[in-house]
Amino acid sequence: ETNYPKAVEHFQRVLANSPTPLEASEALGRIGWILFANGESAAAESAYLQALDALPGNGEAKWFYAILLVDSDRGSEAIPLLEELLSDESVPPEITSEIERLLEEAKVSA
């Protein structure tokens, strides 16, 4: 069982305590995922954009944001994010096939 309220509380504490750009970006990206999971797409998008503003190279936030964009029939906006992820050497190879699958879906909906 996922305890979203406790997770949000934790991430909000991180954000309230002078986080590094990496810590802020990770917290914002994960808050965005929770918002998206709760059907709050506009708030999630805002969190993802803040996460990427804090740390443009945050692959997790790019991934989460791309999922939201494809889910919102905005595949053309997701394509550059997914292509960046595929060329990012820090992305674990085991998720490459998932990125490629979402990229194909994004291209179909673009």
Coordinates of C-alpha atoms in Angstrom, one line a residue, residues 2-110:
T2 CA 1.3 3.4 -1.0
N3 CA 1.4 6.0 1.8
Y4 CA 1.2 9.2 -0.4
P5 CA 0.4 11.6 2.5
K6 CA 3.5 10.5 4.4
A7 CA 5.6 10.7 1.2
V8 CA 4.4 14.2 0.4
E9 CA 5.1 15.3 4.0
H10 CA 8.7 14.0 3.7
F11 CA 9.2 15.8 0.3
Q12 CA 7.8 19.0 1.7
R13 CA 10.2 18.8 4.6
V14 CA 13.1 18.4 2.1
L15 CA 11.9 21.5 0.2
A16 CA 11.6 23.5 3.4
N17 CA 15.2 22.9 4.5
S18 CA 17.4 24.7 2.0
P19 CA 17.8 21.7 -0.4
T20 CA 20.5 21.4 -3.0
P21 CA 19.2 21.7 -6.6
L22 CA 19.3 17.8 -6.8
E23 CA 17.3 17.4 -3.6
A24 CA 14.7 20.0 -4.6
S25 CA 14.4 18.5 -8.1
E26 CA 13.9 15.0 -6.8
A27 CA 11.4 16.1 -4.2
L28 CA 9.4 18.2 -6.7
G29 CA 9.5 15.4 -9.3
R30 CA 8.2 12.8 -6.8
I31 CA 5.5 15.2 -5.5
G32 CA 4.5 15.6 -9.2
W33 CA 4.2 11.8 -9.6
I34 CA 1.9 11.6 -6.5
L35 CA -0.2 14.5 -7.9
F36 CA -0.4 12.7 -11.3
A37 CA -1.4 9.4 -9.6
N38 CA -4.1 11.3 -7.8
G39 CA -5.5 12.7 -11.1
E40 CA -4.2 16.2 -10.5
S41 CA -2.4 16.6 -13.9
A42 CA -2.1 20.4 -13.9
A43 CA -0.5 20.5 -10.5
A44 CA 1.7 17.6 -11.5
E45 CA 2.9 19.4 -14.6
S46 CA 3.7 22.4 -12.5
A47 CA 5.8 20.3 -10.1
Y48 CA 7.6 18.6 -13.0
L49 CA 8.5 21.9 -14.6
Q50 CA 9.8 23.2 -11.3
A51 CA 11.8 20.0 -10.9
L52 CA 13.4 20.4 -14.3
D53 CA 14.0 24.1 -13.6
A54 CA 15.9 23.2 -10.5
L55 CA 17.9 20.5 -12.2
P56 CA 17.4 20.2 -16.0
G57 CA 19.2 16.9 -16.1
N58 CA 16.7 15.1 -13.8
G59 CA 15.9 12.0 -15.8
E60 CA 13.3 10.8 -13.4
A61 CA 11.3 14.1 -13.7
K62 CA 11.7 14.0 -17.5
W63 CA 10.3 10.4 -17.5
F64 CA 7.4 11.3 -15.2
Y65 CA 6.6 14.4 -17.3
A66 CA 6.8 12.5 -20.5
I67 CA 4.3 9.9 -19.1
L68 CA 1.9 12.8 -18.2
L69 CA 2.3 14.4 -21.6
V70 CA 1.5 11.1 -23.5
D71 CA -1.4 10.4 -21.2
S72 CA -2.7 13.9 -21.9
D73 CA -2.5 13.4 -25.7
R74 CA 0.4 15.8 -26.0
G75 CA 2.8 13.2 -27.4
S76 CA 4.6 15.7 -29.6
E77 CA 5.7 17.5 -26.4
A78 CA 7.0 14.3 -24.9
I79 CA 9.1 13.2 -27.8
P80 CA 12.1 15.5 -27.1
L81 CA 12.1 14.5 -23.4
L82 CA 12.1 10.8 -24.3
E83 CA 14.8 11.2 -26.9
E84 CA 16.9 13.0 -24.3
L85 CA 16.4 10.1 -22.0
L86 CA 17.5 7.6 -24.6
S87 CA 20.7 9.5 -25.2
D88 CA 21.4 9.9 -21.4
E89 CA 24.0 7.5 -20.3
S90 CA 22.9 7.7 -16.7
V91 CA 19.5 6.1 -17.5
P92 CA 19.5 2.5 -16.4
P93 CA 19.6 0.2 -19.5
E94 CA 16.8 -2.0 -18.1
I95 CA 14.3 0.9 -18.6
T96 CA 15.4 1.7 -22.2
S97 CA 12.7 -0.5 -23.7
E98 CA 10.0 1.3 -21.6
I99 CA 11.3 4.6 -22.9
E100 CA 11.3 3.3 -26.5
R101 CA 7.7 2.0 -26.0
L102 CA 6.5 5.4 -24.7
L103 CA 8.4 7.2 -27.5
E104 CA 6.5 5.1 -30.1
E105 CA 3.2 5.8 -28.3
A106 CA 4.1 9.6 -28.3
K107 CA 4.9 9.5 -32.0
V108 CA 1.5 7.9 -32.7
S109 CA -0.3 10.5 -30.7
A110 CA 1.8 13.4 -32.0

